[in-house]
Protein backbone atom coordinates (compact mmCIF):
# COMPACT_ATOMS: atom_id res chain seq x y z
CA UNK A 1 0.00 0.00 0.00
CA UNK A 2 3.11 2.23 -0.21
CA UNK A 3 2.01 3.70 -3.51
CA UNK A 4 -1.48 4.55 -2.28
CA UNK A 5 -0.52 7.80 -0.58
CA UNK A 6 1.34 9.03 -3.68
CA UNK A 7 -1.87 8.68 -5.72
CA UNK A 8 -3.80 11.05 -3.44
CA UNK A 9 -3.45 14.65 -4.49
CA UNK A 10 -4.06 17.56 -2.11
CA UNK A 11 -5.80 20.70 -3.41
CA UNK A 12 -5.59 23.64 -1.04
CA UNK A 13 -8.54 26.02 -0.53
CA UNK A 14 -10.97 23.69 -2.36
CA UNK A 15 -13.98 23.74 -2.32
CA UNK A 16 -13.61 26.53 0.28
CA UNK A 17 -10.73 28.58 1.70
CA UNK A 18 -8.95 26.72 4.48
CA UNK A 19 -9.84 23.21 3.26
CA UNK A 20 -7.05 20.87 2.11
CA UNK A 21 -9.08 18.68 -0.24
CA UNK A 22 -7.84 15.11 -0.70
CA UNK A 23 -8.53 13.97 -4.24
CA UNK A 24 -8.76 10.16 -4.24
CA UNK A 25 -9.56 9.79 -7.96
CA UNK A 26 -5.91 8.94 -8.78
CA UNK A 27 -6.45 5.61 -6.99
CA UNK A 28 -8.93 4.35 -9.58
CA UNK A 29 -6.49 5.28 -12.35
CA UNK A 30 -4.07 2.65 -11.02
CA UNK A 31 -5.85 -0.70 -11.16
CA UNK A 32 -3.12 -2.57 -9.27
CA UNK A 33 -3.29 -0.22 -6.27
CA UNK A 34 -7.09 -0.06 -6.47
CA UNK A 35 -7.33 -3.87 -6.46
CA UNK A 36 -4.94 -4.18 -3.52
CA UNK A 37 -6.89 -1.52 -1.62
CA UNK A 38 -10.22 -3.27 -2.18
CA UNK A 39 -8.74 -6.63 -1.09
CA UNK A 40 -7.48 -4.98 2.08
CA UNK A 41 -10.83 -3.34 2.80
CA UNK A 42 -12.65 -6.64 2.17
CA UNK A 43 -10.42 -8.47 4.65
CA UNK A 44 -11.73 -6.23 7.45
CA UNK A 45 -13.92 -7.82 10.13
CA UNK A 46 -16.27 -4.88 9.68
CA UNK A 47 -17.08 -6.06 6.16
CA UNK A 48 -16.99 -9.76 7.06
CA UNK A 49 -19.41 -9.33 9.98
CA UNK A 50 -21.93 -7.30 8.00
CA UNK A 51 -24.91 -8.55 6.08
CA UNK A 52 -24.77 -5.60 3.66
CA UNK A 53 -22.83 -2.41 3.09
CA UNK A 54 -24.11 1.13 2.90
CA UNK A 55 -22.04 3.55 0.86
CA UNK A 56 -22.23 7.34 0.90
CA UNK A 57 -22.57 9.61 -2.15
CA UNK A 58 -20.56 10.13 -4.17
CA UNK A 59 -17.02 8.90 -3.72
CA UNK A 60 -18.17 6.26 -1.24
CA UNK A 61 -19.96 4.59 -4.17
CA UNK A 62 -16.63 3.95 -5.92
CA UNK A 63 -15.21 1.91 -3.05
CA UNK A 64 -18.58 0.55 -1.92
CA UNK A 65 -19.37 -0.98 -5.31
CA UNK A 66 -15.98 -2.65 -5.61
CA UNK A 67 -16.20 -4.03 -2.04
CA UNK A 68 -19.75 -5.21 -2.69
CA UNK A 69 -18.65 -7.30 -5.67
CA UNK A 70 -15.42 -8.59 -4.14
CA UNK A 71 -16.95 -9.51 -0.77
CA UNK A 72 -20.33 -10.59 -2.17
CA UNK A 73 -22.16 -8.18 0.12
CA UNK A 74 -25.24 -6.40 -1.21
CA UNK A 75 -25.00 -2.61 -1.22
CA UNK A 76 -27.52 0.10 -0.45
CA UNK A 77 -26.79 3.82 -0.79
CA UNK A 78 -27.15 7.05 1.16
CA UNK A 79 -27.67 9.93 -1.27
CA UNK A 80 -27.94 13.70 -1.28
CA UNK A 81 -31.36 15.38 -1.56
CA UNK A 82 -33.42 15.01 -4.72
CA UNK A 83 -31.58 11.99 -6.08
CA UNK A 84 -33.57 9.00 -4.82
CA UNK A 85 -37.10 8.02 -5.82
CA UNK A 86 -39.65 6.34 -3.57
CA UNK A 87 -40.26 6.56 0.15
CA UNK A 88 -37.20 7.89 1.96
CA UNK A 89 -35.82 8.48 5.41
CA UNK A 90 -33.75 11.64 5.57
CA UNK A 91 -31.58 13.58 8.02
CA UNK A 92 -29.52 16.82 7.98
CA UNK A 93 -25.84 17.07 8.92
CA UNK A 94 -22.91 19.49 8.79
CA UNK A 95 -19.57 18.65 7.19
CA UNK A 96 -16.07 20.17 7.09
CA UNK A 97 -17.21 22.64 4.43
CA UNK A 98 -20.97 23.10 4.67
CA UNK A 99 -24.40 21.66 5.38
CA UNK A 100 -26.25 18.86 3.65
CA UNK A 101 -28.68 16.04 4.15
CA UNK A 102 -28.70 12.36 3.25
CA UNK A 103 -31.54 10.03 2.36
CA UNK A 104 -31.96 6.25 2.17
CA UNK A 105 -34.73 4.32 0.42
CA UNK A 106 -36.99 2.74 3.05
CA UNK A 107 -37.58 -0.33 0.92
CA UNK A 108 -33.86 -1.04 0.48
CA UNK A 109 -33.11 -0.55 4.17
CA UNK A 110 -35.78 -3.07 5.17
CA UNK A 111 -33.92 -5.92 3.47
CA UNK A 112 -30.88 -6.19 5.76
CA UNK A 113 -30.29 -5.91 9.49
CA UNK A 114 -26.54 -5.27 9.89
CA UNK A 115 -24.46 -2.80 7.90
CA UNK A 116 -20.84 -1.81 7.27
CA UNK A 117 -20.65 1.89 6.38
CA UNK A 118 -18.25 2.66 3.51
CA UNK A 119 -16.93 6.09 2.54
CA UNK A 120 -13.80 7.53 0.93
CA UNK A 121 -12.71 9.83 3.75
CA UNK A 122 -13.46 10.49 7.40
CA UNK A 123 -13.08 14.14 8.39
CA UNK A 124 -15.27 15.54 11.21
CA UNK A 125 -17.49 12.46 11.12
CA UNK A 126 -20.69 14.45 10.51
CA UNK A 127 -21.56 12.58 7.31
CA UNK A 128 -21.12 9.12 8.80
CA UNK A 129 -22.91 10.22 11.98
CA UNK A 130 -25.91 11.16 9.83
CA UNK A 131 -25.98 7.70 8.21
CA UNK A 132 -25.45 6.03 11.61
CA UNK A 133 -28.42 7.97 13.06
CA UNK A 134 -30.64 6.90 10.17
CA UNK A 135 -29.60 3.26 10.67
CA UNK A 136 -30.05 3.37 14.46
CA UNK A 137 -33.45 5.08 14.19
CA UNK A 138 -34.55 2.17 12.06
CA UNK A 139 -33.29 -0.49 14.44
CA UNK A 140 -30.29 -1.55 12.35
CA UNK A 141 -27.01 -2.88 13.68
CA UNK A 142 -23.80 -1.07 12.62
CA UNK A 143 -20.79 -3.38 12.28
CA UNK A 144 -18.51 -0.41 11.76
CA UNK A 145 -17.14 2.19 9.37
CA UNK A 146 -14.42 1.55 6.82
CA UNK A 147 -12.76 4.42 4.95
CA UNK A 148 -9.77 4.86 2.68
CA UNK A 149 -8.49 8.05 4.38
CA UNK A 150 -8.90 9.36 7.90
CA UNK A 151 -7.99 12.97 8.73
CA UNK A 152 -6.76 12.20 12.24
CA UNK A 153 -6.57 15.78 13.50
CA UNK A 154 -10.35 16.14 13.23
CA UNK A 155 -11.05 13.23 15.66
CA UNK A 156 -14.09 12.16 13.64
CA UNK A 157 -13.94 8.63 15.07
CA UNK A 158 -14.59 9.95 18.60
CA UNK A 159 -18.22 10.49 17.55
CA UNK A 160 -18.86 6.78 17.09
CA UNK A 161 -19.56 3.87 19.40
CA UNK A 162 -18.79 1.32 16.67
CA UNK A 163 -15.45 0.13 15.19
CA UNK A 164 -13.69 2.38 12.67
CA UNK A 165 -11.00 1.21 10.25
CA UNK A 166 -9.09 3.42 7.86
CA UNK A 167 -6.42 2.39 5.40
CA UNK A 168 -4.47 5.65 5.40
CA UNK A 169 -4.10 8.21 8.22
CA UNK A 170 -3.33 11.73 6.99
P1 LIG B 1 -17.08 14.69 7.40
O1 LIG B 1 -18.57 14.60 7.46
O2 LIG B 1 -16.56 15.99 7.92
O3 LIG B 1 -16.42 13.49 8.05
O4 LIG B 1 -16.69 14.67 5.87
C1 LIG B 1 -16.61 13.48 5.16
C2 LIG B 1 -17.20 13.58 3.79
O5 LIG B 1 -16.87 14.83 3.16
C3 LIG B 1 -16.63 12.50 2.92
O6 LIG B 1 -17.72 11.97 2.17
C4 LIG B 1 -15.61 13.17 2.04
O7 LIG B 1 -15.77 12.76 0.72
C5 LIG B 1 -15.87 14.65 2.18
N1 LIG B 1 -14.69 15.41 2.68
C6 LIG B 1 -14.63 16.10 3.85
N2 LIG B 1 -13.44 16.69 4.00
C7 LIG B 1 -12.72 16.37 2.91
C8 LIG B 1 -11.39 16.65 2.47
N3 LIG B 1 -10.55 17.40 3.20
N4 LIG B 1 -10.98 16.13 1.29
C9 LIG B 1 -11.83 15.36 0.54
N5 LIG B 1 -13.07 15.07 0.89
C10 LIG B 1 -13.53 15.55 2.06
PDB file of C-alpha atoms and ligand atoms in Angstrom:
ATOM      1  CA  UNK A   1       0.000   0.000   0.000  1.00  0.00           C
ATOM      2  CA  UNK A   2       3.106   2.232  -0.212  1.00  0.00           C
ATOM      3  CA  UNK A   3       2.012   3.700  -3.515  1.00  0.00           C
ATOM      4  CA  UNK A   4      -1.484   4.551  -2.275  1.00  0.00           C
ATOM      5  CA  UNK A   5      -0.515   7.800  -0.578  1.00  0.00           C
ATOM      6  CA  UNK A   6       1.339   9.027  -3.677  1.00  0.00           C
ATOM      7  CA  UNK A   7      -1.873   8.681  -5.720  1.00  0.00           C
ATOM      8  CA  UNK A   8      -3.799  11.048  -3.444  1.00  0.00           C
ATOM      9  CA  UNK A   9      -3.447  14.653  -4.486  1.00  0.00           C
ATOM     10  CA  UNK A  10      -4.063  17.557  -2.109  1.00  0.00           C
ATOM     11  CA  UNK A  11      -5.796  20.701  -3.413  1.00  0.00           C
ATOM     12  CA  UNK A  12      -5.589  23.642  -1.042  1.00  0.00           C
ATOM     13  CA  UNK A  13      -8.535  26.018  -0.534  1.00  0.00           C
ATOM     14  CA  UNK A  14     -10.967  23.690  -2.357  1.00  0.00           C
ATOM     15  CA  UNK A  15     -13.976  23.742  -2.323  1.00  0.00           C
ATOM     16  CA  UNK A  16     -13.613  26.531   0.279  1.00  0.00           C
ATOM     17  CA  UNK A  17     -10.733  28.577   1.700  1.00  0.00           C
ATOM     18  CA  UNK A  18      -8.949  26.718   4.479  1.00  0.00           C
ATOM     19  CA  UNK A  19      -9.835  23.215   3.261  1.00  0.00           C
ATOM     20  CA  UNK A  20      -7.054  20.868   2.114  1.00  0.00           C
ATOM     21  CA  UNK A  21      -9.078  18.684  -0.243  1.00  0.00           C
ATOM     22  CA  UNK A  22      -7.844  15.109  -0.699  1.00  0.00           C
ATOM     23  CA  UNK A  23      -8.530  13.966  -4.239  1.00  0.00           C
ATOM     24  CA  UNK A  24      -8.759  10.161  -4.243  1.00  0.00           C
ATOM     25  CA  UNK A  25      -9.557   9.793  -7.961  1.00  0.00           C
ATOM     26  CA  UNK A  26      -5.915   8.939  -8.781  1.00  0.00           C
ATOM     27  CA  UNK A  27      -6.452   5.614  -6.993  1.00  0.00           C
ATOM     28  CA  UNK A  28      -8.930   4.354  -9.579  1.00  0.00           C
ATOM     29  CA  UNK A  29      -6.492   5.278 -12.346  1.00  0.00           C
ATOM     30  CA  UNK A  30      -4.074   2.654 -11.016  1.00  0.00           C
ATOM     31  CA  UNK A  31      -5.847  -0.700 -11.159  1.00  0.00           C
ATOM     32  CA  UNK A  32      -3.122  -2.571  -9.266  1.00  0.00           C
ATOM     33  CA  UNK A  33      -3.293  -0.224  -6.266  1.00  0.00           C
ATOM     34  CA  UNK A  34      -7.090  -0.057  -6.475  1.00  0.00           C
ATOM     35  CA  UNK A  35      -7.335  -3.874  -6.464  1.00  0.00           C
ATOM     36  CA  UNK A  36      -4.935  -4.178  -3.523  1.00  0.00           C
ATOM     37  CA  UNK A  37      -6.891  -1.525  -1.620  1.00  0.00           C
ATOM     38  CA  UNK A  38     -10.221  -3.271  -2.184  1.00  0.00           C
ATOM     39  CA  UNK A  39      -8.736  -6.631  -1.093  1.00  0.00           C
ATOM     40  CA  UNK A  40      -7.480  -4.983   2.076  1.00  0.00           C
ATOM     41  CA  UNK A  41     -10.832  -3.341   2.804  1.00  0.00           C
ATOM     42  CA  UNK A  42     -12.654  -6.643   2.170  1.00  0.00           C
ATOM     43  CA  UNK A  43     -10.418  -8.465   4.652  1.00  0.00           C
ATOM     44  CA  UNK A  44     -11.728  -6.233   7.448  1.00  0.00           C
ATOM     45  CA  UNK A  45     -13.921  -7.819  10.128  1.00  0.00           C
ATOM     46  CA  UNK A  46     -16.270  -4.875   9.675  1.00  0.00           C
ATOM     47  CA  UNK A  47     -17.084  -6.065   6.164  1.00  0.00           C
ATOM     48  CA  UNK A  48     -16.993  -9.760   7.055  1.00  0.00           C
ATOM     49  CA  UNK A  49     -19.411  -9.334   9.980  1.00  0.00           C
ATOM     50  CA  UNK A  50     -21.927  -7.303   8.001  1.00  0.00           C
ATOM     51  CA  UNK A  51     -24.909  -8.549   6.077  1.00  0.00           C
ATOM     52  CA  UNK A  52     -24.772  -5.605   3.664  1.00  0.00           C
ATOM     53  CA  UNK A  53     -22.832  -2.414   3.092  1.00  0.00           C
ATOM     54  CA  UNK A  54     -24.111   1.129   2.899  1.00  0.00           C
ATOM     55  CA  UNK A  55     -22.036   3.554   0.859  1.00  0.00           C
ATOM     56  CA  UNK A  56     -22.226   7.336   0.896  1.00  0.00           C
ATOM     57  CA  UNK A  57     -22.566   9.607  -2.152  1.00  0.00           C
ATOM     58  CA  UNK A  58     -20.562  10.131  -4.175  1.00  0.00           C
ATOM     59  CA  UNK A  59     -17.023   8.899  -3.717  1.00  0.00           C
ATOM     60  CA  UNK A  60     -18.167   6.265  -1.237  1.00  0.00           C
ATOM     61  CA  UNK A  61     -19.955   4.593  -4.165  1.00  0.00           C
ATOM     62  CA  UNK A  62     -16.628   3.948  -5.923  1.00  0.00           C
ATOM     63  CA  UNK A  63     -15.212   1.911  -3.047  1.00  0.00           C
ATOM     64  CA  UNK A  64     -18.581   0.553  -1.915  1.00  0.00           C
ATOM     65  CA  UNK A  65     -19.371  -0.983  -5.309  1.00  0.00           C
ATOM     66  CA  UNK A  66     -15.984  -2.649  -5.605  1.00  0.00           C
ATOM     67  CA  UNK A  67     -16.197  -4.031  -2.043  1.00  0.00           C
ATOM     68  CA  UNK A  68     -19.754  -5.207  -2.692  1.00  0.00           C
ATOM     69  CA  UNK A  69     -18.648  -7.300  -5.670  1.00  0.00           C
ATOM     70  CA  UNK A  70     -15.422  -8.589  -4.144  1.00  0.00           C
ATOM     71  CA  UNK A  71     -16.947  -9.509  -0.774  1.00  0.00           C
ATOM     72  CA  UNK A  72     -20.334 -10.588  -2.166  1.00  0.00           C
ATOM     73  CA  UNK A  73     -22.165  -8.177   0.122  1.00  0.00           C
ATOM     74  CA  UNK A  74     -25.239  -6.403  -1.206  1.00  0.00           C
ATOM     75  CA  UNK A  75     -25.002  -2.605  -1.219  1.00  0.00           C
ATOM     76  CA  UNK A  76     -27.518   0.097  -0.450  1.00  0.00           C
ATOM     77  CA  UNK A  77     -26.789   3.817  -0.793  1.00  0.00           C
ATOM     78  CA  UNK A  78     -27.146   7.053   1.158  1.00  0.00           C
ATOM     79  CA  UNK A  79     -27.668   9.930  -1.274  1.00  0.00           C
ATOM     80  CA  UNK A  80     -27.942  13.701  -1.284  1.00  0.00           C
ATOM     81  CA  UNK A  81     -31.363  15.377  -1.565  1.00  0.00           C
ATOM     82  CA  UNK A  82     -33.425  15.013  -4.717  1.00  0.00           C
ATOM     83  CA  UNK A  83     -31.577  11.988  -6.078  1.00  0.00           C
ATOM     84  CA  UNK A  84     -33.569   9.002  -4.815  1.00  0.00           C
ATOM     85  CA  UNK A  85     -37.103   8.024  -5.821  1.00  0.00           C
ATOM     86  CA  UNK A  86     -39.654   6.335  -3.574  1.00  0.00           C
ATOM     87  CA  UNK A  87     -40.256   6.557   0.151  1.00  0.00           C
ATOM     88  CA  UNK A  88     -37.205   7.893   1.956  1.00  0.00           C
ATOM     89  CA  UNK A  89     -35.822   8.477   5.410  1.00  0.00           C
ATOM     90  CA  UNK A  90     -33.749  11.638   5.571  1.00  0.00           C
ATOM     91  CA  UNK A  91     -31.577  13.582   8.021  1.00  0.00           C
ATOM     92  CA  UNK A  92     -29.523  16.815   7.976  1.00  0.00           C
ATOM     93  CA  UNK A  93     -25.841  17.065   8.916  1.00  0.00           C
ATOM     94  CA  UNK A  94     -22.912  19.493   8.793  1.00  0.00           C
ATOM     95  CA  UNK A  95     -19.575  18.650   7.188  1.00  0.00           C
ATOM     96  CA  UNK A  96     -16.069  20.172   7.086  1.00  0.00           C
ATOM     97  CA  UNK A  97     -17.211  22.638   4.434  1.00  0.00           C
ATOM     98  CA  UNK A  98     -20.968  23.096   4.667  1.00  0.00           C
ATOM     99  CA  UNK A  99     -24.405  21.664   5.383  1.00  0.00           C
ATOM    100  CA  UNK A 100     -26.254  18.862   3.646  1.00  0.00           C
ATOM    101  CA  UNK A 101     -28.678  16.039   4.150  1.00  0.00           C
ATOM    102  CA  UNK A 102     -28.704  12.355   3.251  1.00  0.00           C
ATOM    103  CA  UNK A 103     -31.545  10.031   2.359  1.00  0.00           C
ATOM    104  CA  UNK A 104     -31.961   6.247   2.175  1.00  0.00           C
ATOM    105  CA  UNK A 105     -34.730   4.318   0.420  1.00  0.00           C
ATOM    106  CA  UNK A 106     -36.989   2.740   3.046  1.00  0.00           C
ATOM    107  CA  UNK A 107     -37.580  -0.330   0.920  1.00  0.00           C
ATOM    108  CA  UNK A 108     -33.860  -1.040   0.475  1.00  0.00           C
ATOM    109  CA  UNK A 109     -33.114  -0.555   4.168  1.00  0.00           C
ATOM    110  CA  UNK A 110     -35.775  -3.069   5.174  1.00  0.00           C
ATOM    111  CA  UNK A 111     -33.916  -5.920   3.470  1.00  0.00           C
ATOM    112  CA  UNK A 112     -30.883  -6.186   5.761  1.00  0.00           C
ATOM    113  CA  UNK A 113     -30.294  -5.913   9.489  1.00  0.00           C
ATOM    114  CA  UNK A 114     -26.536  -5.268   9.888  1.00  0.00           C
ATOM    115  CA  UNK A 115     -24.461  -2.797   7.900  1.00  0.00           C
ATOM    116  CA  UNK A 116     -20.841  -1.815   7.271  1.00  0.00           C
ATOM    117  CA  UNK A 117     -20.654   1.893   6.380  1.00  0.00           C
ATOM    118  CA  UNK A 118     -18.248   2.664   3.506  1.00  0.00           C
ATOM    119  CA  UNK A 119     -16.925   6.091   2.541  1.00  0.00           C
ATOM    120  CA  UNK A 120     -13.800   7.532   0.928  1.00  0.00           C
ATOM    121  CA  UNK A 121     -12.706   9.828   3.746  1.00  0.00           C
ATOM    122  CA  UNK A 122     -13.462  10.488   7.396  1.00  0.00           C
ATOM    123  CA  UNK A 123     -13.077  14.143   8.390  1.00  0.00           C
ATOM    124  CA  UNK A 124     -15.274  15.542  11.206  1.00  0.00           C
ATOM    125  CA  UNK A 125     -17.493  12.459  11.120  1.00  0.00           C
ATOM    126  CA  UNK A 126     -20.694  14.452  10.510  1.00  0.00           C
ATOM    127  CA  UNK A 127     -21.561  12.584   7.308  1.00  0.00           C
ATOM    128  CA  UNK A 128     -21.120   9.124   8.804  1.00  0.00           C
ATOM    129  CA  UNK A 129     -22.911  10.219  11.975  1.00  0.00           C
ATOM    130  CA  UNK A 130     -25.906  11.165   9.826  1.00  0.00           C
ATOM    131  CA  UNK A 131     -25.977   7.702   8.214  1.00  0.00           C
ATOM    132  CA  UNK A 132     -25.454   6.032  11.607  1.00  0.00           C
ATOM    133  CA  UNK A 133     -28.417   7.967  13.055  1.00  0.00           C
ATOM    134  CA  UNK A 134     -30.637   6.898  10.173  1.00  0.00           C
ATOM    135  CA  UNK A 135     -29.600   3.260  10.671  1.00  0.00           C
ATOM    136  CA  UNK A 136     -30.055   3.375  14.456  1.00  0.00           C
ATOM    137  CA  UNK A 137     -33.452   5.083  14.190  1.00  0.00           C
ATOM    138  CA  UNK A 138     -34.550   2.174  12.055  1.00  0.00           C
ATOM    139  CA  UNK A 139     -33.292  -0.493  14.443  1.00  0.00           C
ATOM    140  CA  UNK A 140     -30.292  -1.547  12.346  1.00  0.00           C
ATOM    141  CA  UNK A 141     -27.006  -2.883  13.677  1.00  0.00           C
ATOM    142  CA  UNK A 142     -23.805  -1.069  12.622  1.00  0.00           C
ATOM    143  CA  UNK A 143     -20.786  -3.377  12.285  1.00  0.00           C
ATOM    144  CA  UNK A 144     -18.505  -0.405  11.763  1.00  0.00           C
ATOM    145  CA  UNK A 145     -17.145   2.190   9.371  1.00  0.00           C
ATOM    146  CA  UNK A 146     -14.420   1.554   6.822  1.00  0.00           C
ATOM    147  CA  UNK A 147     -12.761   4.424   4.952  1.00  0.00           C
ATOM    148  CA  UNK A 148      -9.773   4.865   2.681  1.00  0.00           C
ATOM    149  CA  UNK A 149      -8.494   8.051   4.377  1.00  0.00           C
ATOM    150  CA  UNK A 150      -8.899   9.358   7.900  1.00  0.00           C
ATOM    151  CA  UNK A 151      -7.992  12.965   8.734  1.00  0.00           C
ATOM    152  CA  UNK A 152      -6.757  12.200  12.240  1.00  0.00           C
ATOM    153  CA  UNK A 153      -6.574  15.780  13.501  1.00  0.00           C
ATOM    154  CA  UNK A 154     -10.346  16.136  13.232  1.00  0.00           C
ATOM    155  CA  UNK A 155     -11.048  13.225  15.658  1.00  0.00           C
ATOM    156  CA  UNK A 156     -14.094  12.160  13.642  1.00  0.00           C
ATOM    157  CA  UNK A 157     -13.941   8.632  15.066  1.00  0.00           C
ATOM    158  CA  UNK A 158     -14.590   9.949  18.598  1.00  0.00           C
ATOM    159  CA  UNK A 159     -18.223  10.493  17.553  1.00  0.00           C
ATOM    160  CA  UNK A 160     -18.859   6.781  17.086  1.00  0.00           C
ATOM    161  CA  UNK A 161     -19.561   3.872  19.402  1.00  0.00           C
ATOM    162  CA  UNK A 162     -18.786   1.315  16.666  1.00  0.00           C
ATOM    163  CA  UNK A 163     -15.447   0.128  15.189  1.00  0.00           C
ATOM    164  CA  UNK A 164     -13.694   2.377  12.675  1.00  0.00           C
ATOM    165  CA  UNK A 165     -11.001   1.207  10.245  1.00  0.00           C
ATOM    166  CA  UNK A 166      -9.089   3.424   7.861  1.00  0.00           C
ATOM    167  CA  UNK A 167      -6.420   2.392   5.402  1.00  0.00           C
ATOM    168  CA  UNK A 168      -4.465   5.654   5.399  1.00  0.00           C
ATOM    169  CA  UNK A 169      -4.099   8.211   8.216  1.00  0.00           C
ATOM    170  CA  UNK A 170      -3.333  11.727   6.991  1.00  0.00           C
TER     171      UNK A 170
HETATM  172  P1  LIG B   1     -17.081  14.689   7.400  1.00  0.00           P
HETATM  173  O1  LIG B   1     -18.565  14.602   7.462  1.00  0.00           O
HETATM  174  O2  LIG B   1     -16.559  15.990   7.921  1.00  0.00           O
HETATM  175  O3  LIG B   1     -16.418  13.491   8.054  1.00  0.00           O
HETATM  176  O4  LIG B   1     -16.688  14.669   5.870  1.00  0.00           O
HETATM  177  C1  LIG B   1     -16.609  13.480   5.159  1.00  0.00           C
HETATM  178  C2  LIG B   1     -17.196  13.585   3.792  1.00  0.00           C
HETATM  179  O5  LIG B   1     -16.875  14.828   3.158  1.00  0.00           O
HETATM  180  C3  LIG B   1     -16.630  12.498   2.916  1.00  0.00           C
HETATM  181  O6  LIG B   1     -17.716  11.970   2.166  1.00  0.00           O
HETATM  182  C4  LIG B   1     -15.606  13.173   2.045  1.00  0.00           C
HETATM  183  O7  LIG B   1     -15.768  12.761   0.716  1.00  0.00           O
HETATM  184  C5  LIG B   1     -15.875  14.654   2.176  1.00  0.00           C
HETATM  185  N1  LIG B   1     -14.694  15.410   2.681  1.00  0.00           N
HETATM  186  C6  LIG B   1     -14.626  16.095   3.846  1.00  0.00           C
HETATM  187  N2  LIG B   1     -13.435  16.694   3.998  1.00  0.00           N
HETATM  188  C7  LIG B   1     -12.723  16.370   2.912  1.00  0.00           C
HETATM  189  C8  LIG B   1     -11.386  16.647   2.467  1.00  0.00           C
HETATM  190  N3  LIG B   1     -10.552  17.398   3.198  1.00  0.00           N
HETATM  191  N4  LIG B   1     -10.984  16.131   1.290  1.00  0.00           N
HETATM  192  C9  LIG B   1     -11.825  15.364   0.537  1.00  0.00           C
HETATM  193  N5  LIG B   1     -13.074  15.066   0.890  1.00  0.00           N
HETATM  194  C10 LIG B   1     -13.534  15.550   2.055  1.00  0.00           C
END
